[in-house]
Short mmCIF file of N, CA and C in Angstrom, two decimals:
data_model
loop_
_atom_site.label_atom_id
_atom_site.label_comp_id
_atom_site.label_asym_id
_atom_site.label_seq_id
_atom_site.Cartn_x
_atom_site.Cartn_y
_atom_site.Cartn_z
N MET A 1 0.94 -1.25 -0.13
CA MET A 1 0.15 -0.11 0.68
C MET A 1 0.84 1.39 0.08
N ALA A 2 0.51 2.20 -0.87
CA ALA A 2 1.19 3.70 -0.98
C ALA A 2 1.19 4.22 0.36
N VAL A 3 2.24 5.11 0.61
CA VAL A 3 2.03 5.88 1.69
C VAL A 3 0.34 7.18 1.45
N LEU A 4 0.21 7.42 0.39
CA LEU A 4 -0.71 8.12 0.65
C LEU A 4 -2.04 7.22 0.63
N GLU A 5 -1.96 6.28 0.15
CA GLU A 5 -3.41 5.82 0.34
C GLU A 5 -3.31 5.33 1.84
N THR A 6 -2.49 4.68 2.50
CA THR A 6 -2.38 4.15 3.87
C THR A 6 -2.92 5.64 4.62
N LEU A 7 -2.28 6.60 4.16
CA LEU A 7 -3.16 7.93 5.11
C LEU A 7 -4.39 8.36 4.84
N VAL A 8 -4.75 8.21 3.67
CA VAL A 8 -6.09 8.29 3.40
C VAL A 8 -7.19 7.37 3.90
N ILE A 9 -6.83 5.56 3.85
CA ILE A 9 -7.80 5.02 4.42
C ILE A 9 -7.90 5.14 5.93
N ALA A 10 -6.55 5.58 6.56
CA ALA A 10 -6.63 5.68 7.66
C ALA A 10 -7.31 6.61 8.37
N PHE A 11 -7.37 7.93 7.30
CA PHE A 11 -8.30 9.07 8.17
C PHE A 11 -9.85 8.56 7.62
N TRP A 12 -9.84 8.20 6.58
CA TRP A 12 -11.26 7.72 6.22
C TRP A 12 -12.08 7.10 6.94
N ALA A 13 -11.47 5.98 7.30
CA ALA A 13 -11.81 4.44 8.25
C ALA A 13 -12.07 5.23 9.67
N MET A 14 -11.34 6.12 10.40
CA MET A 14 -11.42 6.60 11.53
C MET A 14 -12.16 7.87 11.88
N LEU A 15 -13.12 8.00 10.92
CA LEU A 15 -13.69 9.53 10.57
C LEU A 15 -15.01 9.39 11.17
N PRO A 16 -15.81 7.82 11.50
CA PRO A 16 -16.83 7.66 12.16
C PRO A 16 -16.22 8.16 13.59
N ALA A 17 -15.46 7.57 13.97
CA ALA A 17 -14.58 7.84 15.53
C ALA A 17 -14.39 8.87 15.93
N TYR A 18 -13.36 10.01 14.65
CA TYR A 18 -13.41 11.16 14.90
C TYR A 18 -14.40 12.18 15.56
N VAL A 19 -15.27 12.03 14.75
CA VAL A 19 -16.24 12.94 14.79
C VAL A 19 -17.29 12.72 16.17
N PRO A 20 -17.82 12.08 16.84
CA PRO A 20 -18.67 11.38 18.15
C PRO A 20 -18.03 12.60 18.90
N ASN A 21 -16.88 12.34 19.41
CA ASN A 21 -16.54 14.05 20.52
C ASN A 21 -16.57 14.79 20.26
N ASN A 22 -16.57 15.25 18.72
CA ASN A 22 -17.13 16.65 18.58
C ASN A 22 -18.09 17.56 18.66
N ALA A 23 -19.06 16.02 17.85
CA ALA A 23 -20.50 16.51 18.20
C ALA A 23 -20.59 16.56 19.56
N ALA A 24 -20.55 15.58 20.62
CA ALA A 24 -21.29 15.61 21.60
C ALA A 24 -20.71 17.18 22.84
N VAL A 25 -19.73 17.66 22.19
CA VAL A 25 -19.33 18.76 22.73
C VAL A 25 -20.59 20.05 22.24
N LEU A 26 -20.49 19.39 21.11
CA LEU A 26 -21.91 20.80 20.75
C LEU A 26 -23.19 20.71 21.29
N ALA A 27 -23.45 19.13 21.57
CA ALA A 27 -24.97 19.09 21.49
C ALA A 27 -24.94 18.66 23.29
N GLY A 28 -23.85 18.67 24.28
CA GLY A 28 -23.95 18.10 25.32
C GLY A 28 -24.81 19.35 26.61
N GLY A 29 -24.69 18.97 27.22
CA GLY A 29 -25.72 19.45 28.11
C GLY A 29 -26.64 18.47 28.95
N GLY A 30 -27.31 18.57 29.45
CA GLY A 30 -28.59 17.71 30.39
C GLY A 30 -28.15 16.85 31.74
N GLN A 31 -28.82 15.56 31.52
CA GLN A 31 -28.71 14.79 32.44
C GLN A 31 -27.36 14.10 32.23
N PRO A 32 -26.53 14.20 33.36
CA PRO A 32 -25.18 13.63 33.39
C PRO A 32 -25.20 12.28 33.40
N ILE A 33 -24.75 11.05 32.82
CA ILE A 33 -24.71 9.87 32.49
C ILE A 33 -24.68 8.92 33.85
N ASP A 34 -23.58 9.71 35.16
CA ASP A 34 -23.24 8.95 36.07
C ASP A 34 -24.82 9.43 37.26
N GLY A 35 -25.78 10.61 36.50
CA GLY A 35 -26.89 11.07 38.06
C GLY A 35 -26.24 11.91 39.18
N GLY A 36 -24.63 12.26 39.12
CA GLY A 36 -24.60 13.12 40.04
C GLY A 36 -23.78 12.09 41.24
N ARG A 37 -23.80 10.53 40.75
CA ARG A 37 -23.16 9.84 41.92
C ARG A 37 -21.93 9.81 42.31
N THR A 38 -21.50 9.45 43.17
CA THR A 38 -19.80 9.48 43.29
C THR A 38 -19.47 7.97 43.88
N TRP A 39 -17.92 7.67 43.63
CA TRP A 39 -17.16 6.86 44.17
C TRP A 39 -16.38 7.04 45.04
N GLY A 40 -16.49 6.36 46.28
CA GLY A 40 -15.81 7.55 47.28
C GLY A 40 -16.30 8.52 47.56
N ASP A 41 -14.86 9.45 47.31
CA ASP A 41 -15.49 11.32 47.26
C ASP A 41 -15.40 11.67 46.04
N LYS A 42 -15.14 11.01 44.85
CA LYS A 42 -15.32 11.41 43.34
C LYS A 42 -15.99 11.43 43.08
N ARG A 43 -16.64 12.08 41.55
CA ARG A 43 -17.96 11.62 41.13
C ARG A 43 -17.13 10.10 40.32
N VAL A 44 -18.22 9.81 39.67
CA VAL A 44 -17.90 8.56 39.28
C VAL A 44 -17.32 9.12 37.24
N LEU A 45 -18.27 9.87 36.82
CA LEU A 45 -17.76 10.08 35.75
C LEU A 45 -17.41 12.26 35.37
N GLY A 46 -18.92 13.00 35.72
CA GLY A 46 -18.60 14.05 36.26
C GLY A 46 -19.57 14.61 35.08
N ASP A 47 -20.14 15.95 35.46
CA ASP A 47 -21.04 16.45 34.27
C ASP A 47 -20.73 16.79 33.19
N GLY A 48 -19.43 16.39 32.50
CA GLY A 48 -18.92 16.54 31.39
C GLY A 48 -19.46 15.45 30.35
N LYS A 49 -20.33 14.40 30.66
CA LYS A 49 -20.72 13.35 30.33
C LYS A 49 -22.00 13.21 30.51
N THR A 50 -22.94 13.19 29.47
CA THR A 50 -24.59 13.52 29.19
C THR A 50 -25.02 12.35 28.63
N TRP A 51 -26.07 12.22 28.77
CA TRP A 51 -26.70 11.18 27.64
C TRP A 51 -26.99 11.68 26.30
N ARG A 52 -27.53 13.08 26.39
CA ARG A 52 -27.97 13.74 25.06
C ARG A 52 -26.22 13.86 24.24
N GLY A 53 -25.38 14.59 25.10
CA GLY A 53 -24.10 14.22 24.03
C GLY A 53 -23.31 12.95 23.87
N THR A 54 -23.12 11.84 24.61
CA THR A 54 -23.51 10.22 24.15
C THR A 54 -24.10 10.05 22.97
N ALA A 55 -25.59 10.30 23.17
CA ALA A 55 -26.40 10.32 21.59
C ALA A 55 -26.55 10.89 20.88
N MET A 56 -25.89 11.64 20.96
CA MET A 56 -25.47 13.01 19.56
C MET A 56 -23.97 12.22 19.07
N GLY A 57 -23.17 12.05 19.83
CA GLY A 57 -21.75 11.81 19.26
C GLY A 57 -22.02 10.61 18.27
N VAL A 58 -22.88 9.31 18.92
CA VAL A 58 -22.73 8.13 18.01
C VAL A 58 -24.04 8.41 17.14
N ALA A 59 -24.97 8.93 16.97
CA ALA A 59 -25.83 9.50 15.99
C ALA A 59 -25.07 10.17 15.15
N ALA A 60 -23.78 11.03 15.17
CA ALA A 60 -23.07 11.68 14.58
C ALA A 60 -22.23 11.10 13.52
N GLY A 61 -21.67 9.83 14.19
CA GLY A 61 -20.74 8.96 13.80
C GLY A 61 -21.52 8.14 12.80
N LEU A 62 -22.86 7.55 13.18
CA LEU A 62 -22.91 6.35 12.51
C LEU A 62 -23.54 7.53 11.17
N ALA A 63 -24.21 8.75 11.02
CA ALA A 63 -24.74 9.40 9.68
C ALA A 63 -23.13 9.97 9.45
N LEU A 64 -22.49 10.24 9.85
CA LEU A 64 -21.23 10.32 8.65
C LEU A 64 -21.00 9.02 8.02
N ALA A 65 -20.55 7.50 8.89
CA ALA A 65 -20.50 6.39 8.17
C ALA A 65 -20.98 6.45 7.08
N ALA A 66 -22.92 6.58 7.07
CA ALA A 66 -23.56 6.06 6.12
C ALA A 66 -23.49 7.35 5.03
N VAL A 67 -23.25 8.24 5.24
CA VAL A 67 -22.77 9.41 3.81
C VAL A 67 -21.71 8.99 3.24
N LEU A 68 -20.41 8.90 3.84
CA LEU A 68 -18.98 8.16 3.74
C LEU A 68 -19.34 6.44 3.15
N THR A 69 -20.10 6.06 3.34
CA THR A 69 -20.48 4.84 2.65
C THR A 69 -21.35 4.89 0.89
N VAL A 70 -22.38 5.85 0.96
CA VAL A 70 -22.39 6.51 -0.19
C VAL A 70 -21.74 6.93 -1.32
N ILE A 71 -21.13 7.63 -0.99
CA ILE A 71 -19.88 8.55 -1.76
C ILE A 71 -18.39 7.43 -1.78
N ALA A 72 -18.24 6.40 -1.01
CA ALA A 72 -16.63 5.75 -1.03
C ALA A 72 -16.70 5.33 -2.47
N GLY A 73 -17.55 4.42 -3.67
CA GLY A 73 -17.28 4.29 -4.73
C GLY A 73 -16.40 5.59 -5.48
N ASP A 74 -17.43 6.64 -5.21
CA ASP A 74 -17.05 7.59 -5.99
C ASP A 74 -15.95 7.84 -5.90
N VAL A 75 -15.55 8.39 -4.34
CA VAL A 75 -14.28 8.75 -3.66
C VAL A 75 -13.44 7.90 -4.33
N GLY A 76 -13.59 6.71 -4.29
CA GLY A 76 -12.39 5.41 -4.46
C GLY A 76 -11.91 5.32 -5.87
N SER A 77 -13.01 5.73 -6.71
CA SER A 77 -12.57 5.60 -8.12
C SER A 77 -12.25 7.16 -8.33
N ALA A 78 -12.33 8.19 -8.18
CA ALA A 78 -11.49 9.48 -7.97
C ALA A 78 -9.87 9.31 -7.94
N LEU A 79 -9.84 8.44 -6.24
CA LEU A 79 -8.03 8.41 -6.24
C LEU A 79 -7.70 7.32 -6.76
N GLY A 80 -8.18 6.33 -7.26
CA GLY A 80 -7.75 4.97 -7.83
C GLY A 80 -7.18 4.07 -7.12
N PHE A 81 -7.72 4.24 -5.75
CA PHE A 81 -7.95 3.14 -5.04
C PHE A 81 -8.91 3.00 -3.90
N ASP A 82 -9.72 2.68 -3.83
CA ASP A 82 -10.43 1.92 -2.45
C ASP A 82 -10.72 2.50 -1.26
N VAL A 83 -11.93 3.14 -0.80
CA VAL A 83 -11.77 3.67 0.42
C VAL A 83 -12.81 2.73 0.82
N PRO A 84 -12.75 2.73 2.67
CA PRO A 84 -14.07 1.99 3.06
C PRO A 84 -15.41 2.16 3.00
N ALA A 85 -16.29 1.55 2.62
CA ALA A 85 -17.52 1.70 3.19
C ALA A 85 -17.85 0.76 4.08
N PHE A 86 -18.80 1.65 5.32
CA PHE A 86 -19.14 1.25 6.35
C PHE A 86 -19.88 0.20 6.35
N THR A 87 -19.76 -1.32 7.37
CA THR A 87 -20.53 -1.83 7.58
C THR A 87 -21.88 -1.40 9.01
N PRO A 88 -23.20 -1.23 9.14
CA PRO A 88 -23.99 -0.80 9.99
C PRO A 88 -22.86 -1.59 11.15
N LEU A 89 -22.29 -2.52 11.92
CA LEU A 89 -21.53 -2.91 12.92
C LEU A 89 -19.97 -2.34 13.13
N ALA A 90 -19.68 -2.05 11.77
CA ALA A 90 -18.42 -0.89 11.80
C ALA A 90 -19.10 0.03 12.36
N ALA A 91 -19.57 0.86 11.48
CA ALA A 91 -20.28 2.11 11.63
C ALA A 91 -20.27 2.31 13.51
N LEU A 92 -21.00 1.16 14.27
CA LEU A 92 -21.47 1.32 15.51
C LEU A 92 -20.25 0.97 16.48
N GLY A 93 -19.37 0.13 16.02
CA GLY A 93 -18.18 -0.19 16.74
C GLY A 93 -17.52 1.35 16.77
N LEU A 94 -17.18 1.86 15.54
CA LEU A 94 -16.38 3.06 15.51
C LEU A 94 -16.87 4.47 16.77
N ALA A 95 -18.58 4.81 16.56
CA ALA A 95 -18.80 5.45 16.53
C ALA A 95 -19.20 5.41 18.22
N GLY A 96 -19.74 4.26 18.42
CA GLY A 96 -20.02 3.95 19.91
C GLY A 96 -18.83 3.79 20.86
N GLY A 97 -17.66 3.37 20.14
CA GLY A 97 -16.25 2.99 20.95
C GLY A 97 -15.99 4.06 21.10
N ALA A 98 -15.91 4.92 20.11
CA ALA A 98 -15.35 6.51 20.63
C ALA A 98 -16.08 7.08 21.97
N MET A 99 -17.46 6.68 21.60
CA MET A 99 -17.84 7.37 22.97
C MET A 99 -17.97 6.68 24.49
N LEU A 100 -17.64 5.61 24.07
CA LEU A 100 -17.18 4.65 25.39
C LEU A 100 -15.72 4.93 25.86
N GLY A 101 -14.74 5.20 24.86
CA GLY A 101 -13.78 5.52 25.00
C GLY A 101 -13.50 6.66 25.88
N ASP A 102 -14.09 7.44 25.59
CA ASP A 102 -13.64 8.85 26.09
C ASP A 102 -15.08 8.57 27.54
N ILE A 103 -15.75 7.93 27.57
CA ILE A 103 -16.71 7.99 29.07
C ILE A 103 -15.56 7.20 30.07
N LEU A 104 -14.95 6.20 29.26
CA LEU A 104 -13.57 5.68 30.28
C LEU A 104 -12.86 6.42 30.96
N ALA A 105 -12.58 7.11 29.63
CA ALA A 105 -11.18 8.17 29.89
C ALA A 105 -11.86 9.27 31.15
N SER A 106 -12.92 9.75 31.29
CA SER A 106 -13.37 10.28 32.45
C SER A 106 -13.39 9.88 33.73
N PHE A 107 -14.01 8.33 33.96
CA PHE A 107 -14.02 7.52 34.43
C PHE A 107 -12.33 7.37 34.88
N LEU A 108 -11.27 7.40 34.41
CA LEU A 108 -10.12 7.14 35.01
C LEU A 108 -9.49 8.50 35.45
N LYS A 109 -9.75 9.63 35.14
CA LYS A 109 -9.20 10.98 35.47
C LYS A 109 -10.16 11.13 36.88
N ARG A 110 -11.28 10.83 37.07
CA ARG A 110 -11.94 11.12 38.20
C ARG A 110 -10.74 10.09 39.11
N ARG A 111 -10.82 8.85 38.96
CA ARG A 111 -10.04 7.71 39.81
C ARG A 111 -8.92 8.56 40.31
N THR A 112 -8.02 9.55 39.50
CA THR A 112 -6.87 9.60 39.51
C THR A 112 -6.55 11.24 39.74
N GLY A 113 -8.03 11.71 40.68
CA GLY A 113 -8.15 12.67 40.92
C GLY A 113 -8.15 13.96 40.18
N ARG A 114 -7.98 13.35 38.72
CA ARG A 114 -8.08 14.76 37.71
C ARG A 114 -9.73 15.44 37.64
N GLN A 115 -9.62 16.62 38.00
CA GLN A 115 -11.05 17.24 37.46
C GLN A 115 -11.48 17.52 36.02
N ARG A 116 -12.52 17.67 35.77
CA ARG A 116 -13.02 18.18 34.72
C ARG A 116 -12.10 19.01 33.40
N GLY A 117 -11.60 18.61 32.46
CA GLY A 117 -10.99 19.47 31.66
C GLY A 117 -9.77 19.14 32.15
N ALA A 118 -9.45 18.93 33.01
CA ALA A 118 -7.86 18.30 33.41
C ALA A 118 -7.14 17.70 31.94
N MET A 119 -5.71 18.09 31.68
CA MET A 119 -5.46 17.11 30.77
C MET A 119 -4.64 15.97 31.41
N PHE A 120 -4.87 14.64 30.30
CA PHE A 120 -3.99 13.55 30.74
C PHE A 120 -3.52 13.12 29.56
N PRO A 121 -2.46 13.47 29.34
CA PRO A 121 -1.51 12.96 28.09
C PRO A 121 -1.87 12.06 27.90
N GLY A 122 -2.02 11.01 26.20
CA GLY A 122 -1.66 10.05 25.67
C GLY A 122 -3.29 9.68 26.03
N LEU A 123 -3.90 9.52 27.49
CA LEU A 123 -5.06 8.84 27.10
C LEU A 123 -6.01 9.81 26.64
N ASP A 124 -6.33 11.55 26.44
CA ASP A 124 -6.95 12.49 26.38
C ASP A 124 -7.11 12.24 24.59
N GLN A 125 -5.61 11.65 24.04
CA GLN A 125 -5.73 12.09 22.71
C GLN A 125 -6.11 10.35 21.84
N LEU A 126 -5.78 9.11 22.69
CA LEU A 126 -6.31 7.77 22.22
C LEU A 126 -7.24 7.22 22.89
N ASP A 127 -7.94 7.74 23.86
CA ASP A 127 -8.81 6.75 24.35
C ASP A 127 -9.96 6.85 23.70
N PHE A 128 -10.44 7.33 22.69
CA PHE A 128 -11.16 6.61 21.69
C PHE A 128 -10.93 5.59 20.47
N VAL A 129 -9.51 5.32 20.47
CA VAL A 129 -9.35 4.79 19.33
C VAL A 129 -8.98 3.62 20.19
N VAL A 130 -8.42 3.17 21.73
CA VAL A 130 -8.07 2.32 22.18
C VAL A 130 -9.24 1.36 22.43
N VAL A 131 -10.64 1.90 22.68
CA VAL A 131 -11.52 1.46 22.81
C VAL A 131 -12.11 0.97 21.51
N SER A 132 -12.34 1.97 20.03
CA SER A 132 -13.24 1.44 19.23
C SER A 132 -12.78 0.55 18.31
N LEU A 133 -11.42 0.80 18.35
CA LEU A 133 -10.73 -0.35 17.31
C LEU A 133 -11.16 -2.11 17.75
N PRO A 134 -10.54 -1.94 19.21
CA PRO A 134 -11.40 -3.35 19.48
C PRO A 134 -12.57 -3.80 19.32
N LEU A 135 -13.75 -2.73 19.60
CA LEU A 135 -14.75 -3.21 19.70
C LEU A 135 -15.08 -3.20 17.73
N VAL A 136 -14.69 -2.23 16.92
CA VAL A 136 -14.70 -2.91 15.51
C VAL A 136 -14.75 -4.23 14.98
N ALA A 137 -12.81 -4.51 15.84
CA ALA A 137 -12.89 -5.88 15.37
C ALA A 137 -13.63 -6.85 16.23
N LEU A 138 -14.45 -6.82 17.41
CA LEU A 138 -15.53 -7.79 18.07
C LEU A 138 -16.65 -7.83 17.37
N LEU A 139 -16.97 -6.37 16.60
CA LEU A 139 -18.30 -6.60 16.00
C LEU A 139 -18.47 -6.89 14.41
N ASP A 140 -17.31 -6.74 13.88
CA ASP A 140 -17.36 -7.02 12.32
C ASP A 140 -15.77 -7.12 12.04
N PHE A 141 -15.42 -8.44 12.47
CA PHE A 141 -14.03 -8.96 12.14
C PHE A 141 -13.30 -8.74 10.83
N GLU A 142 -14.16 -8.86 10.05
CA GLU A 142 -13.82 -9.17 8.65
C GLU A 142 -13.66 -7.69 8.29
N TRP A 143 -14.69 -6.59 8.24
CA TRP A 143 -14.56 -5.19 7.96
C TRP A 143 -13.05 -5.23 8.76
N PHE A 144 -13.17 -5.13 10.45
CA PHE A 144 -11.25 -4.75 10.43
C PHE A 144 -10.65 -5.04 10.25
N ARG A 145 -10.42 -6.52 9.82
CA ARG A 145 -9.22 -6.94 9.02
C ARG A 145 -8.98 -6.67 8.03
N GLU A 146 -9.73 -6.19 7.34
CA GLU A 146 -9.66 -5.62 5.73
C GLU A 146 -8.99 -4.40 5.60
N TRP A 147 -9.61 -3.30 6.49
CA TRP A 147 -9.36 -2.21 6.36
C TRP A 147 -8.33 -1.23 7.39
N PHE A 148 -8.22 -1.93 8.54
CA PHE A 148 -7.31 -1.61 9.61
C PHE A 148 -6.06 -2.76 9.80
N THR A 149 -5.02 -2.46 8.42
CA THR A 149 -3.98 -3.29 8.60
C THR A 149 -2.84 -2.79 9.56
N LEU A 150 -1.77 -3.35 9.81
CA LEU A 150 -0.90 -2.84 10.83
C LEU A 150 -0.44 -1.53 9.95
N GLU A 151 0.13 -1.28 9.19
CA GLU A 151 0.43 0.24 8.43
C GLU A 151 -0.49 1.02 9.13
N VAL A 152 -2.04 0.65 8.92
CA VAL A 152 -3.13 1.55 9.07
C VAL A 152 -3.02 1.99 10.02
N ILE A 153 -3.28 1.02 11.09
CA ILE A 153 -3.29 1.34 12.85
C ILE A 153 -1.98 1.74 13.25
N LEU A 154 -0.97 1.92 12.48
CA LEU A 154 -0.02 2.97 13.16
C LEU A 154 -0.04 4.32 12.61
N VAL A 155 -0.61 4.48 11.35
CA VAL A 155 -0.87 5.73 11.11
C VAL A 155 -2.19 6.61 12.21
N VAL A 156 -2.79 5.56 12.30
CA VAL A 156 -3.81 5.81 13.39
C VAL A 156 -3.63 6.55 14.49
N VAL A 157 -2.85 5.92 14.95
CA VAL A 157 -1.99 5.72 16.46
C VAL A 157 -0.68 7.23 16.43
N VAL A 158 -0.03 7.32 15.24
CA VAL A 158 0.26 9.05 15.12
C VAL A 158 -0.50 10.22 14.53
N LEU A 159 -1.77 9.79 14.05
CA LEU A 159 -2.34 10.94 13.40
C LEU A 159 -3.38 11.37 14.20
N THR A 160 -3.50 10.39 15.03
CA THR A 160 -5.00 10.59 15.77
C THR A 160 -4.49 11.62 16.99
N PRO A 161 -3.47 11.62 17.67
CA PRO A 161 -2.93 12.53 18.25
C PRO A 161 -2.87 14.20 18.30
N ILE A 162 -2.18 13.88 16.83
CA ILE A 162 -2.31 15.31 16.20
C ILE A 162 -3.65 16.00 15.66
N LEU A 163 -4.29 15.37 15.13
CA LEU A 163 -5.44 16.01 14.76
C LEU A 163 -6.42 16.15 15.91
N HIS A 164 -6.26 15.35 17.36
CA HIS A 164 -6.73 15.78 18.70
C HIS A 164 -6.37 16.73 19.12
N VAL A 165 -4.71 17.23 19.11
CA VAL A 165 -4.51 18.51 19.55
C VAL A 165 -4.96 19.53 18.72
N THR A 166 -5.11 19.39 17.33
CA THR A 166 -5.40 20.65 16.79
C THR A 166 -6.92 20.89 16.45
N THR A 167 -7.86 20.18 16.58
CA THR A 167 -9.56 19.98 16.98
C THR A 167 -9.75 20.77 17.78
N ASN A 168 -8.82 20.26 19.36
CA ASN A 168 -9.06 20.82 20.43
C ASN A 168 -8.80 22.08 20.75
N MET A 169 -7.41 22.22 20.15
CA MET A 169 -7.13 23.98 19.93
C MET A 169 -8.05 24.89 19.05
N ALA A 170 -8.75 24.56 17.90
CA ALA A 170 -9.47 25.18 16.79
C ALA A 170 -10.78 25.59 18.05
N ALA A 171 -11.36 24.38 18.49
CA ALA A 171 -12.14 24.27 19.30
C ALA A 171 -12.79 25.50 20.93
N TYR A 172 -10.98 25.56 21.06
CA TYR A 172 -11.05 26.33 21.90
C TYR A 172 -10.81 27.82 21.86
N LYS A 173 -10.40 28.12 20.81
CA LYS A 173 -10.09 29.69 20.12
C LYS A 173 -11.51 29.86 19.54
N LEU A 174 -12.17 28.81 19.31
CA LEU A 174 -13.56 29.57 18.56
C LEU A 174 -15.22 29.38 20.09
N GLU A 175 -14.36 29.15 21.61
CA GLU A 175 -15.13 29.34 22.52
C GLU A 175 -15.93 28.32 22.80
N LEU A 176 -15.56 26.98 22.12
CA LEU A 176 -16.34 25.74 22.25
C LEU A 176 -16.52 25.06 23.37
N LYS A 177 -14.82 25.23 23.73
CA LYS A 177 -14.09 24.56 25.18
C LYS A 177 -13.69 25.64 25.66
N ASN A 178 -13.52 24.75 27.04
CA ASN A 178 -12.93 26.29 28.14
C ASN A 178 -11.45 25.39 28.40
N GLU A 179 -10.74 24.71 27.36
CA GLU A 179 -9.37 24.72 27.68
C GLU A 179 -8.99 23.87 26.46
N PRO A 180 -7.60 24.29 26.21
CA PRO A 180 -7.08 23.79 24.84
C PRO A 180 -6.66 22.30 24.29
N TRP A 181 -7.34 21.41 25.43
CA TRP A 181 -6.69 20.02 25.21
C TRP A 181 -7.78 19.12 25.15
#
């Protein structure tokens, strides 16, 4: 696989996982998932993880996967190589796994004494990758095996933190986030 092809496939395949957290920020608010519960003297997740944000994040990822699937053939023809069309289970694994990864990261942050918005290097940038990829492999192994080659996974692991920091800084400058990480 050529370098450009690997980069494009990695980005395209991860788009349904990249979008949900951003959509959740825009649609957030409402009832916290943890209902205000604590574990010990710390919140389980905190006010930043809401049912509405999670639902909208997953919905945005699923909608994007559907659009990408519709245009995959034309985009592939224009590029000269195939790009992924998403099966429903692959789309669910990526979008749902991204949100679940973010929720689990909040749980770990609370357990380590970090407040909402506190930086947790590494975890902040890769939480959704660490959950979404295994979930996709579990839900639709054939699709996962076809698109997530070792080279694509390596690009995802390198590209994701760069994209994450860049988009978070943009959201901060647009006053959509309270912190730039």
